[in-house]
């Protein structure tokens, strides 16, 4: 069976399972659509949360960013520390209290706690901005994966993915999405770890990729550690050492913090904790989610570093056992005739990998042509520049099994896993958007007397609209999947997280303070991002070029969410100090949320 047919079989079987589960668990009420009827077992909810959480950014893009980061792999470890650390914050500080509150959505909590329809409306706006920014990254991941493995363009892949999400998310709601995500977690974790085990065994002799990362380099006879070999190869070609320290510790700290508190403020993750029966289950569920997430996140550094070494030694075959530059670069003839290099041609068809023989010598020289020492060597040898003119971060995990010449079924499994990761998170985000519009905007503000049937219809229509918008934006994303997602985290960090923290732990913050804080956090963070990424992410509209030299105090747009959060807290406490204290019933609400006794009955429908 050829690779294309095998891809279709694996992807087709998993999709049939997802749609079948969605039909079986179709939501019949608003309680099932928004919160799966509050009947999900904590372990299953932990697994579904893991799938919801481990998006295209985690599966496809994170290891790619670690692998190809110009500043080295260490700097990009902020993604690992921020995303996992944020989950601990969520489990300890937010999840149990929000479940005890007993409502369906984050804006509903903010509206009740700050006794204001305006605060609820502002939370809806923040939630929609965050979720749409996040879902762009998922749709991008879907397009990249379908484009490669179904051998169509990335845009066509995006349309196919949107149709699949529509099929099970619109009809299944939270109930259908939850049980679909359990299946998707199983698919994605197997798809991520099996190739990593194969590659770790080949490069280090270790069955566990986590140990292989710190083990010895097997093809070199074990005389050198794996990371030392990787540093040697990349520095020889003029790149920054893979294990080099970060040049801007302030920015790395702010970026990690932005990811952490952004994680804890992500609406599509928070609403997962409304689906369990009891308050204690919310904390248990968060603990299980952390276990399931750690299975992937502890493997990611090994996947990224091993992908980088495999790519580099493919381009410079002599680097496997010696120095790269002591031998010739890979030849165009080998790319055309060697079956093990078919991956180059198939990825070139997607436009995400471009190689050009600039000097016409029949070889493809891959090196850092910005490095002065390499420029001198290039002049001496007659090279015209780096001939791998484009390599997209998002292809590294998907191409990794092909680069390592793993069996065809492993490649097909990775395709199914990548799609599971992207679709599971996209569905969760779209649900967050639709519940914000139908439950918080329409039922909460526009038409409080809407029937349950009418609200369910409004939820499905708004989700359809969200899918169309996300698809359109996914055609022109403002960066790699993980970077787009990081922007959403910055917005969540600056808006939702401070409002939730103050709502739960402060009895003094009032509606004026909360609204002012969220507005300042949202506007400051969004404007700073748009200045460098383009206004509303429209290509060509950026005010400043997105390079470190232009950043304010060296703080990148990906890191600014931390500053936005600090401003949110400061403004909220400042305004609350000079305005009236919250009413007694609100103070009693805060106290009741924090008392560790049973949850009240759901009152959101």
Coordinates of C-alpha atoms in Angstrom, one line a residue:
X1 CA 0.0 0.0 0.0
X2 CA 1.5 3.4 -1.0
X3 CA 1.9 6.2 1.5
X4 CA -1.0 8.3 0.2
X5 CA -3.5 5.4 0.5
X6 CA -2.2 4.6 4.0
X7 CA -2.6 8.2 5.1
X8 CA -6.2 8.1 3.8
X9 CA -6.9 4.9 5.7
X10 CA -5.5 6.2 9.1
X11 CA -7.1 9.6 8.8
X12 CA -10.4 8.2 7.5
X13 CA -10.7 5.6 10.3
X14 CA -10.0 8.2 13.0
X15 CA -12.5 10.7 11.5
X16 CA -15.2 8.1 11.3
X17 CA -14.7 7.5 15.0
X18 CA -14.9 11.2 15.8
X19 CA -18.1 11.7 13.8
X20 CA -19.6 8.5 15.1
X21 CA -19.0 9.6 18.7
X22 CA -20.5 13.1 18.0
X23 CA -23.6 11.5 16.6
X24 CA -23.9 9.1 19.6
X25 CA -23.3 12.0 22.1
X26 CA -25.4 14.6 20.3
X27 CA -26.5 17.5 22.6
X28 CA -30.2 17.6 23.2
X29 CA -30.3 20.5 25.7
X30 CA -28.4 23.7 26.5
X31 CA -26.9 21.9 29.6
X32 CA -25.5 19.2 27.3
X33 CA -24.4 21.7 24.7
X34 CA -22.5 24.0 27.1
X35 CA -21.4 21.6 29.9
X36 CA -22.1 18.0 28.8
X37 CA -24.8 17.7 31.4
X38 CA -22.2 17.9 34.1
X39 CA -21.8 14.2 34.0
X40 CA -18.2 13.6 32.8
X41 CA -15.9 11.4 34.9
X42 CA -12.8 13.3 36.1
X43 CA -10.3 11.0 34.4
X44 CA -12.1 11.3 31.1
X45 CA -12.5 15.0 31.6
X46 CA -8.7 15.2 32.3
X47 CA -8.1 13.3 29.0
X48 CA -10.5 15.6 27.1
X49 CA -8.8 18.6 28.7
X50 CA -5.4 17.3 27.6
X51 CA -6.7 17.0 24.0
X52 CA -8.4 20.4 24.2
X53 CA -5.1 21.8 25.5
X54 CA -2.6 20.0 23.2
X55 CA -3.4 21.9 20.1
X56 CA -1.7 22.2 16.7
X57 CA 0.7 24.5 18.5
X58 CA 1.8 21.8 20.9
X59 CA 1.8 18.9 18.5
X60 CA 3.0 20.5 15.2
X61 CA 4.6 23.7 16.0
X62 CA 6.2 23.7 19.4
X63 CA 8.9 21.1 18.7
X64 CA 9.5 22.9 15.3
X65 CA 10.1 26.2 17.0
X66 CA 12.5 24.5 19.5
X67 CA 14.3 22.7 16.6
X68 CA 14.8 25.7 14.3
X69 CA 14.9 28.7 16.7
X70 CA 17.6 31.1 15.5
X71 CA 18.5 31.9 19.2
X72 CA 18.9 28.2 20.1
X73 CA 16.6 25.6 21.6
X74 CA 16.9 26.8 25.2
X75 CA 15.2 30.1 24.6
X76 CA 12.2 28.4 23.2
X77 CA 11.8 26.2 26.3
X78 CA 9.7 29.0 27.6
X79 CA 6.8 27.4 25.7
X80 CA 7.2 24.2 27.8
X81 CA 7.7 26.0 31.1
X82 CA 4.9 28.5 30.5
X83 CA 2.2 26.1 29.2
X84 CA 2.7 23.4 31.9
X85 CA 3.3 25.9 34.7
X86 CA 0.0 27.6 33.8
X87 CA -1.9 24.4 34.2
X88 CA -0.7 24.2 37.8
X89 CA -2.0 27.7 38.4
X90 CA -5.3 26.8 36.8
X91 CA -5.7 23.6 38.9
X92 CA -4.9 25.3 42.2
X93 CA -6.3 28.8 41.9
X94 CA -9.2 28.8 39.5
X95 CA -10.8 25.5 38.5
X96 CA -12.4 24.4 41.8
X97 CA -13.7 27.9 42.6
X98 CA -15.3 28.4 39.2
X99 CA -16.9 24.9 39.3
X100 CA -18.3 25.8 42.7
X101 CA -19.9 28.9 41.3
X102 CA -22.0 26.6 39.2
X103 CA -22.5 28.5 36.0
X104 CA -21.7 27.7 32.4
X105 CA -19.3 30.4 31.1
X106 CA -16.5 32.7 32.2
X107 CA -18.4 35.9 31.2
X108 CA -21.4 34.7 33.4
X109 CA -19.1 34.5 36.4
X110 CA -17.6 37.9 35.7
X111 CA -21.0 39.4 35.1
X112 CA -22.4 38.1 38.4
X113 CA -19.3 38.7 40.5
X114 CA -18.9 42.3 39.3
X115 CA -22.7 42.7 39.3
X116 CA -22.6 44.3 35.9
X117 CA -24.0 43.5 32.4
X118 CA -21.3 45.7 31.1
X119 CA -18.6 43.6 32.7
X120 CA -20.2 40.5 31.3
X121 CA -20.3 42.1 27.8
X122 CA -16.7 43.1 28.0
X123 CA -15.7 39.6 29.1
X124 CA -17.6 38.3 26.0
X125 CA -15.6 40.6 23.7
X126 CA -12.3 39.6 25.4
X127 CA -13.3 35.9 25.1
X128 CA -14.2 36.2 21.4
X129 CA -10.9 38.1 20.6
X130 CA -8.8 35.5 22.4
X131 CA -10.6 32.5 21.0
X132 CA -10.5 33.7 17.4
X133 CA -6.8 34.6 17.7
X134 CA -6.2 31.1 19.1
X135 CA -8.3 29.3 16.5
X136 CA -6.4 30.8 13.6
X137 CA -3.4 28.7 14.8
X138 CA -5.5 25.6 14.8
X139 CA -6.9 26.1 11.4
X140 CA -3.4 26.8 10.1
X141 CA -2.2 23.5 11.6
X142 CA -5.2 21.7 10.0
X143 CA -4.3 23.2 6.6
X144 CA -0.6 22.3 6.8
X145 CA -1.4 18.7 7.8
X146 CA -4.1 18.1 5.2
X147 CA -2.1 19.8 2.6
X148 CA 0.9 17.5 3.0
X149 CA -0.8 14.2 3.7
X150 CA -3.7 14.5 1.2
X151 CA -1.3 16.1 -1.3
X152 CA -3.4 19.2 -1.8
X153 CA -2.7 22.9 -1.3
X154 CA -2.6 24.2 2.3
X155 CA -5.7 26.3 1.6
X156 CA -7.7 23.3 0.3
X157 CA -6.6 21.4 3.4
X158 CA -8.0 24.2 5.5
X159 CA -11.4 24.0 3.8
X160 CA -11.6 20.2 4.4
X161 CA -10.7 20.6 8.1
X162 CA -13.3 23.3 8.6
X163 CA -16.0 21.0 7.1
X164 CA -15.0 18.2 9.5
X165 CA -15.1 20.5 12.6
X166 CA -18.5 21.7 11.4
X167 CA -19.8 18.1 11.2
X168 CA -19.1 17.2 14.8
X169 CA -18.8 20.4 16.8
X170 CA -22.0 22.2 15.7
X171 CA -24.2 19.2 16.4
X172 CA -22.4 17.6 19.4
X173 CA -21.8 20.7 21.5
X174 CA -19.8 20.1 24.7
X175 CA -21.1 16.6 25.1
X176 CA -20.1 15.5 21.7
X177 CA -16.8 17.4 21.8
X178 CA -15.8 15.9 25.2
X179 CA -16.1 12.3 24.2
X180 CA -14.6 13.0 20.8
X181 CA -11.6 14.7 22.6
X182 CA -11.0 11.5 24.7
X183 CA -10.6 9.6 21.4
X184 CA -8.4 12.4 19.9
X185 CA -6.1 12.4 23.0
X186 CA -5.5 8.6 22.6
X187 CA -4.7 9.1 18.9
X188 CA -2.4 12.2 19.3
X189 CA -0.4 10.8 22.2
X190 CA 0.3 7.5 20.4
X191 CA 1.2 9.4 17.2
X192 CA 3.6 11.8 19.1
X193 CA 5.5 9.2 21.2
X194 CA 5.9 6.2 18.8
X195 CA 8.1 8.2 16.2
X196 CA 10.0 9.7 19.1
X197 CA 10.8 6.3 20.5
X198 CA 12.0 5.0 17.1
X199 CA 14.2 8.1 16.6
X200 CA 15.6 8.0 20.1
X201 CA 16.6 4.4 19.7
X202 CA 18.4 5.2 16.4
X203 CA 20.2 8.3 17.7
X204 CA 20.9 7.5 21.3
X205 CA 20.1 3.8 21.9
X206 CA 17.6 4.9 24.6
X207 CA 14.0 3.6 24.5
X208 CA 12.8 6.7 26.4
X209 CA 13.2 9.9 24.4
X210 CA 13.4 11.9 27.7
X211 CA 16.5 10.0 28.6
X212 CA 17.8 9.9 25.0
X213 CA 18.0 13.8 25.1
X214 CA 20.6 13.6 27.9
X215 CA 22.3 10.4 26.6
X216 CA 25.2 9.6 24.3
X217 CA 25.2 9.9 20.5
X218 CA 25.0 6.3 19.3
X219 CA 26.1 6.7 15.6
X220 CA 29.4 8.3 16.9
X221 CA 30.2 5.2 19.1
X222 CA 29.0 6.9 22.3
X223 CA 32.1 9.0 22.7
X224 CA 30.0 12.2 22.7
X225 CA 26.7 13.2 24.3
X226 CA 23.8 13.7 22.0
X227 CA 23.5 17.5 22.8
X228 CA 27.2 18.0 22.4
X229 CA 27.0 16.4 18.9
X230 CA 24.1 18.6 18.0
X231 CA 25.9 21.8 19.2
X232 CA 29.0 20.8 17.2
X233 CA 27.0 20.2 14.0
X234 CA 25.0 23.4 14.1
X235 CA 27.8 25.7 15.2
X236 CA 30.1 24.3 12.4
X237 CA 27.4 25.6 10.0
X238 CA 27.3 29.0 11.6
X239 CA 24.2 28.7 13.6
X240 CA 23.8 29.5 17.3
X241 CA 24.6 26.6 19.6
X242 CA 21.5 24.7 20.4
X243 CA 22.0 24.8 24.1
X244 CA 23.1 28.5 24.1
X245 CA 21.7 30.8 26.9
X246 CA 19.1 33.4 26.0
X247 CA 20.4 36.8 25.0
X248 CA 17.4 38.6 26.6
X249 CA 16.4 37.1 30.0
X250 CA 13.8 39.8 30.8
X251 CA 11.9 39.0 27.6
X252 CA 12.1 35.3 28.3
X253 CA 10.8 35.7 31.8
X254 CA 7.9 37.9 30.7
X255 CA 7.1 35.5 27.8
X256 CA 7.1 32.5 30.2
X257 CA 4.9 34.4 32.7
X258 CA 2.5 35.5 29.9
X259 CA 2.1 31.9 28.8
X260 CA 1.5 30.8 32.4
X261 CA -1.2 33.2 33.4
X262 CA -2.6 33.2 29.8
X263 CA -3.0 29.4 30.2
X264 CA -4.9 29.9 33.4
X265 CA -7.2 32.5 31.7
X266 CA -8.0 30.6 28.5
X267 CA -11.8 30.3 28.3
X268 CA -12.0 27.1 26.3
X269 CA -9.9 25.3 29.0
X270 CA -11.8 26.8 32.0
X271 CA -15.2 25.7 30.7
X272 CA -14.0 22.1 30.7
X273 CA -14.1 22.2 34.5
X274 CA -17.9 23.1 34.4
X275 CA -18.5 19.6 33.0
X276 CA -17.7 17.5 36.1
X277 CA -20.3 16.5 38.7
X278 CA -18.7 17.9 41.9
X279 CA -16.2 20.6 43.0
X280 CA -13.6 18.0 44.2
X281 CA -13.8 16.5 40.7
X282 CA -12.7 19.8 39.1
X283 CA -9.4 19.6 41.1
X284 CA -9.0 15.9 40.4
X285 CA -9.7 16.5 36.7
X286 CA -7.1 19.2 36.5
X287 CA -4.5 16.9 38.1
X288 CA -5.2 14.1 35.6
X289 CA -5.0 16.7 32.8
X290 CA -1.5 17.6 34.0
X291 CA -0.4 14.0 33.9
X292 CA -1.8 13.5 30.3
X293 CA -0.2 16.8 29.1
X294 CA 3.2 15.9 30.7
X295 CA 3.3 12.7 28.6
X296 CA 3.6 14.9 25.5
X297 CA 5.5 17.9 26.9
X298 CA 8.4 15.9 28.4
X299 CA 8.9 14.3 25.0
X300 CA 8.8 17.6 23.0
X301 CA 12.4 18.8 23.7
X302 CA 13.7 15.4 22.5
X303 CA 11.5 15.5 19.4
X304 CA 12.8 19.1 18.5
X305 CA 16.5 18.4 19.1
X306 CA 16.5 15.1 17.3
X307 CA 14.6 16.5 14.3
X308 CA 17.2 19.3 14.1
X309 CA 20.1 16.8 14.1
X310 CA 18.4 14.5 11.6
X311 CA 17.6 17.4 9.2
X312 CA 21.2 18.7 9.4
X313 CA 22.8 15.3 8.9
X314 CA 20.5 14.7 5.9
X315 CA 21.7 17.9 4.3
X316 CA 25.4 17.2 5.2
X317 CA 25.8 13.3 5.2
X318 CA 29.4 13.5 6.5
X319 CA 28.1 15.1 9.7
X320 CA 26.7 11.7 10.9
X321 CA 30.1 10.4 12.0
X322 CA 32.4 13.4 11.4
X323 CA 32.5 17.1 10.5
X324 CA 29.8 18.4 8.2
X325 CA 32.1 20.6 6.1
X326 CA 34.7 17.8 5.5
X327 CA 32.3 16.3 3.0
X328 CA 29.9 17.5 0.3
X329 CA 26.4 18.7 0.8
X330 CA 23.5 16.6 -0.3
X331 CA 23.1 16.5 -4.1
X332 CA 20.1 17.3 -6.3
X333 CA 20.6 13.9 -7.9
X334 CA 20.2 12.1 -4.6
X335 CA 17.0 14.1 -3.8
X336 CA 15.6 13.0 -7.1
X337 CA 16.6 9.4 -7.0
X338 CA 16.9 8.2 -3.4
X339 CA 13.6 6.9 -2.1
X340 CA 14.5 7.9 1.4
X341 CA 14.5 11.5 0.3
X342 CA 11.1 11.5 -1.3
X343 CA 10.0 13.7 1.7
X344 CA 11.9 16.6 0.2
X345 CA 9.8 16.6 -3.0
X346 CA 6.5 16.1 -1.3
X347 CA 7.1 18.9 1.2
X348 CA 8.3 21.2 -1.6
X349 CA 4.9 20.7 -3.2
X350 CA 3.2 22.3 -0.2
X351 CA 5.4 25.4 -0.5
X352 CA 6.5 25.0 3.1
X353 CA 10.0 23.8 2.1
X354 CA 12.0 25.5 -0.7
X355 CA 15.5 24.5 -1.9
X356 CA 17.3 26.3 -4.7
X357 CA 20.7 25.5 -6.3
X358 CA 21.9 29.1 -6.3
X359 CA 25.4 28.4 -7.6
X360 CA 24.5 25.6 -10.1
X361 CA 26.9 23.0 -8.6
X362 CA 24.3 20.3 -8.2
X363 CA 24.5 20.4 -4.4
X364 CA 22.2 22.0 -1.8
X365 CA 24.4 23.9 0.8
X366 CA 22.5 24.5 4.1
X367 CA 24.2 27.0 6.4
X368 CA 23.8 30.3 8.2
X369 CA 24.7 32.8 5.5
X370 CA 24.3 35.7 8.0
X371 CA 27.4 34.5 9.9
X372 CA 30.5 36.4 8.9
X373 CA 32.8 33.3 9.2
X374 CA 30.4 31.3 7.0
X375 CA 30.3 34.2 4.5
X376 CA 34.1 34.1 4.2
X377 CA 34.0 30.3 3.7
X378 CA 31.2 30.6 1.2
X379 CA 33.3 33.1 -0.9
X380 CA 36.2 30.7 -0.8
X381 CA 34.1 27.7 -1.9
X382 CA 32.0 29.5 -4.5
X383 CA 28.7 29.3 -2.6
X384 CA 26.0 31.9 -3.3
X385 CA 24.1 31.7 0.0
X386 CA 22.0 29.3 2.0
X387 CA 20.2 27.1 -0.5
X388 CA 17.5 25.9 1.9
X389 CA 15.7 29.2 1.3
X390 CA 12.6 28.3 3.3
X391 CA 11.8 25.7 5.9
X392 CA 8.6 26.3 7.9
X393 CA 8.7 25.5 11.6
X394 CA 5.4 23.7 11.3
X395 CA 6.7 20.9 9.1
X396 CA 9.4 19.6 11.5
X397 CA 7.2 17.2 13.5
X398 CA 5.2 16.1 10.5
X399 CA 8.4 15.5 8.4
X400 CA 10.4 14.0 11.3
X401 CA 9.4 10.3 10.7
X402 CA 10.1 10.7 6.9
X403 CA 13.5 12.4 7.5
X404 CA 14.4 9.5 9.9
X405 CA 13.1 7.0 7.3
X406 CA 10.6 5.4 9.6
X407 CA 8.0 2.9 8.3
X408 CA 5.0 4.2 6.3
X409 CA 2.5 3.4 9.0
X410 CA 4.3 5.7 11.5
X411 CA 4.1 8.6 9.0
X412 CA 0.3 8.0 8.5
X413 CA -0.1 7.8 12.3
X414 CA 1.6 11.2 12.7
X415 CA -0.9 12.6 10.2
X416 CA -3.8 11.3 12.1
X417 CA -2.3 12.6 15.4
X418 CA -1.6 16.1 14.1
X419 CA -5.2 16.4 12.8
X420 CA -6.6 15.1 16.1
X421 CA -4.6 17.8 18.0
X422 CA -5.7 20.7 15.8
X423 CA -9.3 19.6 15.5
X424 CA -9.8 18.9 19.2
X425 CA -8.7 22.4 20.2
X426 CA -10.5 24.1 17.4
X427 CA -13.8 22.5 18.5
X428 CA -13.2 23.6 22.1
X429 CA -12.5 27.2 21.1
X430 CA -15.5 27.3 18.8
X431 CA -17.7 26.1 21.6
X432 CA -16.4 28.9 23.8
X433 CA -17.2 31.4 21.1
X434 CA -20.7 30.1 20.5
X435 CA -21.6 29.9 24.2
X436 CA -20.3 33.4 24.7
X437 CA -22.6 34.7 21.9
X438 CA -25.7 32.6 22.5
X439 CA -25.6 32.3 26.3
X440 CA -23.9 35.5 27.4
X441 CA -24.8 37.9 24.6
X442 CA -28.2 36.8 23.3
X443 CA -29.7 35.3 26.5
X444 CA -27.8 37.4 28.9
X445 CA -28.3 40.8 27.3
X446 CA -30.4 40.9 24.1
X447 CA -33.2 38.4 24.7
X448 CA -33.3 37.0 28.3
X449 CA -36.7 35.3 27.6
X450 CA -35.4 33.2 24.7
X451 CA -36.5 29.6 24.8
X452 CA -34.1 26.7 25.3
X453 CA -34.7 25.5 21.8
X454 CA -34.0 29.0 20.4
X455 CA -30.8 29.3 22.5
X456 CA -29.6 26.0 21.2
X457 CA -30.2 27.1 17.6
X458 CA -28.5 30.4 18.3
X459 CA -25.5 28.5 19.7
X460 CA -25.2 26.4 16.6
X461 CA -25.6 29.3 14.2
X462 CA -22.9 31.4 16.1
X463 CA -20.5 28.4 16.0
X464 CA -21.1 28.1 12.2
X465 CA -20.2 31.8 11.8
X466 CA -17.1 31.4 14.0
X467 CA -15.9 28.5 11.8
X468 CA -16.3 30.7 8.7
X469 CA -14.3 33.5 10.2
X470 CA -11.6 31.2 11.6
X471 CA -11.2 29.6 8.1
X472 CA -10.9 33.0 6.4
X473 CA -8.3 34.1 8.9
X474 CA -6.5 30.8 8.7
X475 CA -5.8 31.4 5.0
X476 CA -3.6 34.4 6.0
X477 CA -2.3 33.7 9.5
X478 CA 0.1 36.2 11.2
X479 CA 2.8 33.6 12.0
X480 CA 3.6 30.0 12.8
X481 CA 0.8 28.1 14.7
X482 CA 2.6 28.3 18.0
X483 CA 3.3 32.1 17.6
X484 CA -0.3 32.8 16.8
X485 CA -1.4 30.9 19.8
X486 CA 1.1 32.7 22.0
X487 CA -0.6 36.0 21.0
X488 CA -3.9 34.6 22.2
X489 CA -2.2 33.7 25.5
X490 CA -1.0 37.3 25.9
X491 CA -4.5 38.6 25.4
X492 CA -5.9 36.1 28.0
X493 CA -3.1 37.0 30.4
X494 CA -4.0 40.7 30.2
X495 CA -7.8 40.4 30.4
X496 CA -9.5 37.2 31.7
X497 CA -6.9 36.0 34.2
X498 CA -6.7 39.2 36.4
X499 CA -10.5 39.5 36.4
X500 CA -11.0 35.9 37.6
X501 CA -8.2 36.2 40.2
X502 CA -9.6 39.4 41.6
X503 CA -13.2 38.1 41.4
X504 CA -12.3 35.0 43.5
X505 CA -9.8 36.3 45.9
X506 CA -10.6 40.0 46.5
X507 CA -13.8 41.3 48.1
X508 CA -12.9 44.9 47.5
X509 CA -12.6 45.0 43.7
X510 CA -15.9 46.4 42.3
X511 CA -17.5 46.6 38.8
X512 CA -15.8 49.9 38.0
X513 CA -12.4 48.6 38.8
X514 CA -12.9 45.3 36.9
X515 CA -14.2 47.0 33.8
X516 CA -11.4 49.6 33.8
X517 CA -8.8 46.9 34.4
X518 CA -10.0 44.7 31.6
X519 CA -10.3 47.6 29.1
X520 CA -6.8 48.8 29.9
X521 CA -5.4 45.3 29.7
X522 CA -7.1 44.5 26.4
X523 CA -6.4 47.7 24.6
X524 CA -2.8 48.0 25.7
X525 CA -1.9 44.4 24.8
X526 CA -3.9 44.3 21.5
X527 CA -2.5 47.6 20.3
X528 CA 1.1 46.6 21.1
X529 CA 0.6 43.3 19.2
X530 CA -1.0 45.0 16.2
X531 CA 1.8 47.6 16.0
X532 CA 4.2 44.7 15.1
X533 CA 1.9 42.0 13.7
X534 CA -0.4 44.2 11.6
X535 CA -3.7 45.8 12.6
X536 CA -6.2 43.0 13.2
X537 CA -3.5 40.7 11.7
X538 CA -4.1 42.1 8.2
X539 CA -0.9 41.5 6.2
X540 CA 1.0 44.7 5.4
X541 CA -0.5 46.9 8.0
X542 CA 2.2 46.7 10.7
X543 CA 3.4 50.1 12.0
X544 CA 6.9 48.7 12.9
X545 CA 9.0 45.9 11.6
X546 CA 8.7 42.8 13.9
X547 CA 12.4 42.6 14.9
X548 CA 14.0 42.8 18.4
X549 CA 15.7 46.2 17.6
X550 CA 12.2 47.8 17.4
X551 CA 10.8 46.4 20.6
X552 CA 10.0 48.6 23.6
X553 CA 12.7 47.7 26.3
X554 CA 13.3 44.5 24.3
X555 CA 9.8 43.1 25.1
X556 CA 8.4 41.2 22.1
X557 CA 4.7 41.2 21.2
X558 CA 4.6 37.6 22.4
X559 CA 5.7 38.7 25.9
X560 CA 3.6 41.8 26.4
X561 CA 0.6 40.0 28.0
X562 CA 2.5 40.0 31.3
X563 CA 2.8 43.8 31.3
X564 CA -0.9 44.0 30.3
X565 CA -1.9 41.9 33.3
X566 CA 0.1 44.1 35.7
X567 CA -1.6 47.2 34.3
X568 CA -5.0 45.4 34.6
X569 CA -4.4 44.6 38.3
X570 CA -3.1 48.1 39.0
X571 CA -5.9 49.9 37.3
X572 CA -8.6 47.6 38.9
X573 CA -7.3 48.1 42.4
X574 CA -6.7 51.8 41.9
X575 CA -10.2 52.5 40.5
X576 CA -11.9 50.3 43.2
X577 CA -10.1 52.2 45.9
X578 CA -11.7 55.5 45.0
X579 CA -15.2 54.1 44.1
X580 CA -17.9 52.4 46.1
X581 CA -17.4 49.0 47.7
X582 CA -19.3 46.0 46.2
X583 CA -22.8 45.3 47.6
X584 CA -23.1 42.9 50.6
X585 CA -24.6 40.1 48.4
X586 CA -21.5 40.1 46.2
X587 CA -19.2 39.9 49.2
X588 CA -21.2 37.0 50.4
X589 CA -20.9 35.4 46.9
X590 CA -17.1 35.7 47.1
X591 CA -17.1 34.1 50.5
X592 CA -19.4 31.2 49.5
X593 CA -17.2 30.4 46.4
X594 CA -14.1 30.1 48.6
X595 CA -15.7 27.9 51.3
X596 CA -14.6 24.3 50.5
X597 CA -18.0 22.7 50.7
X598 CA -20.3 21.2 48.1
X599 CA -21.3 23.0 44.9
X600 CA -24.7 24.5 44.4
X601 CA -27.0 23.3 41.7
X602 CA -26.4 24.7 38.2
X603 CA -28.5 27.9 37.7
X604 CA -27.3 28.8 34.2
X605 CA -30.4 27.5 32.3

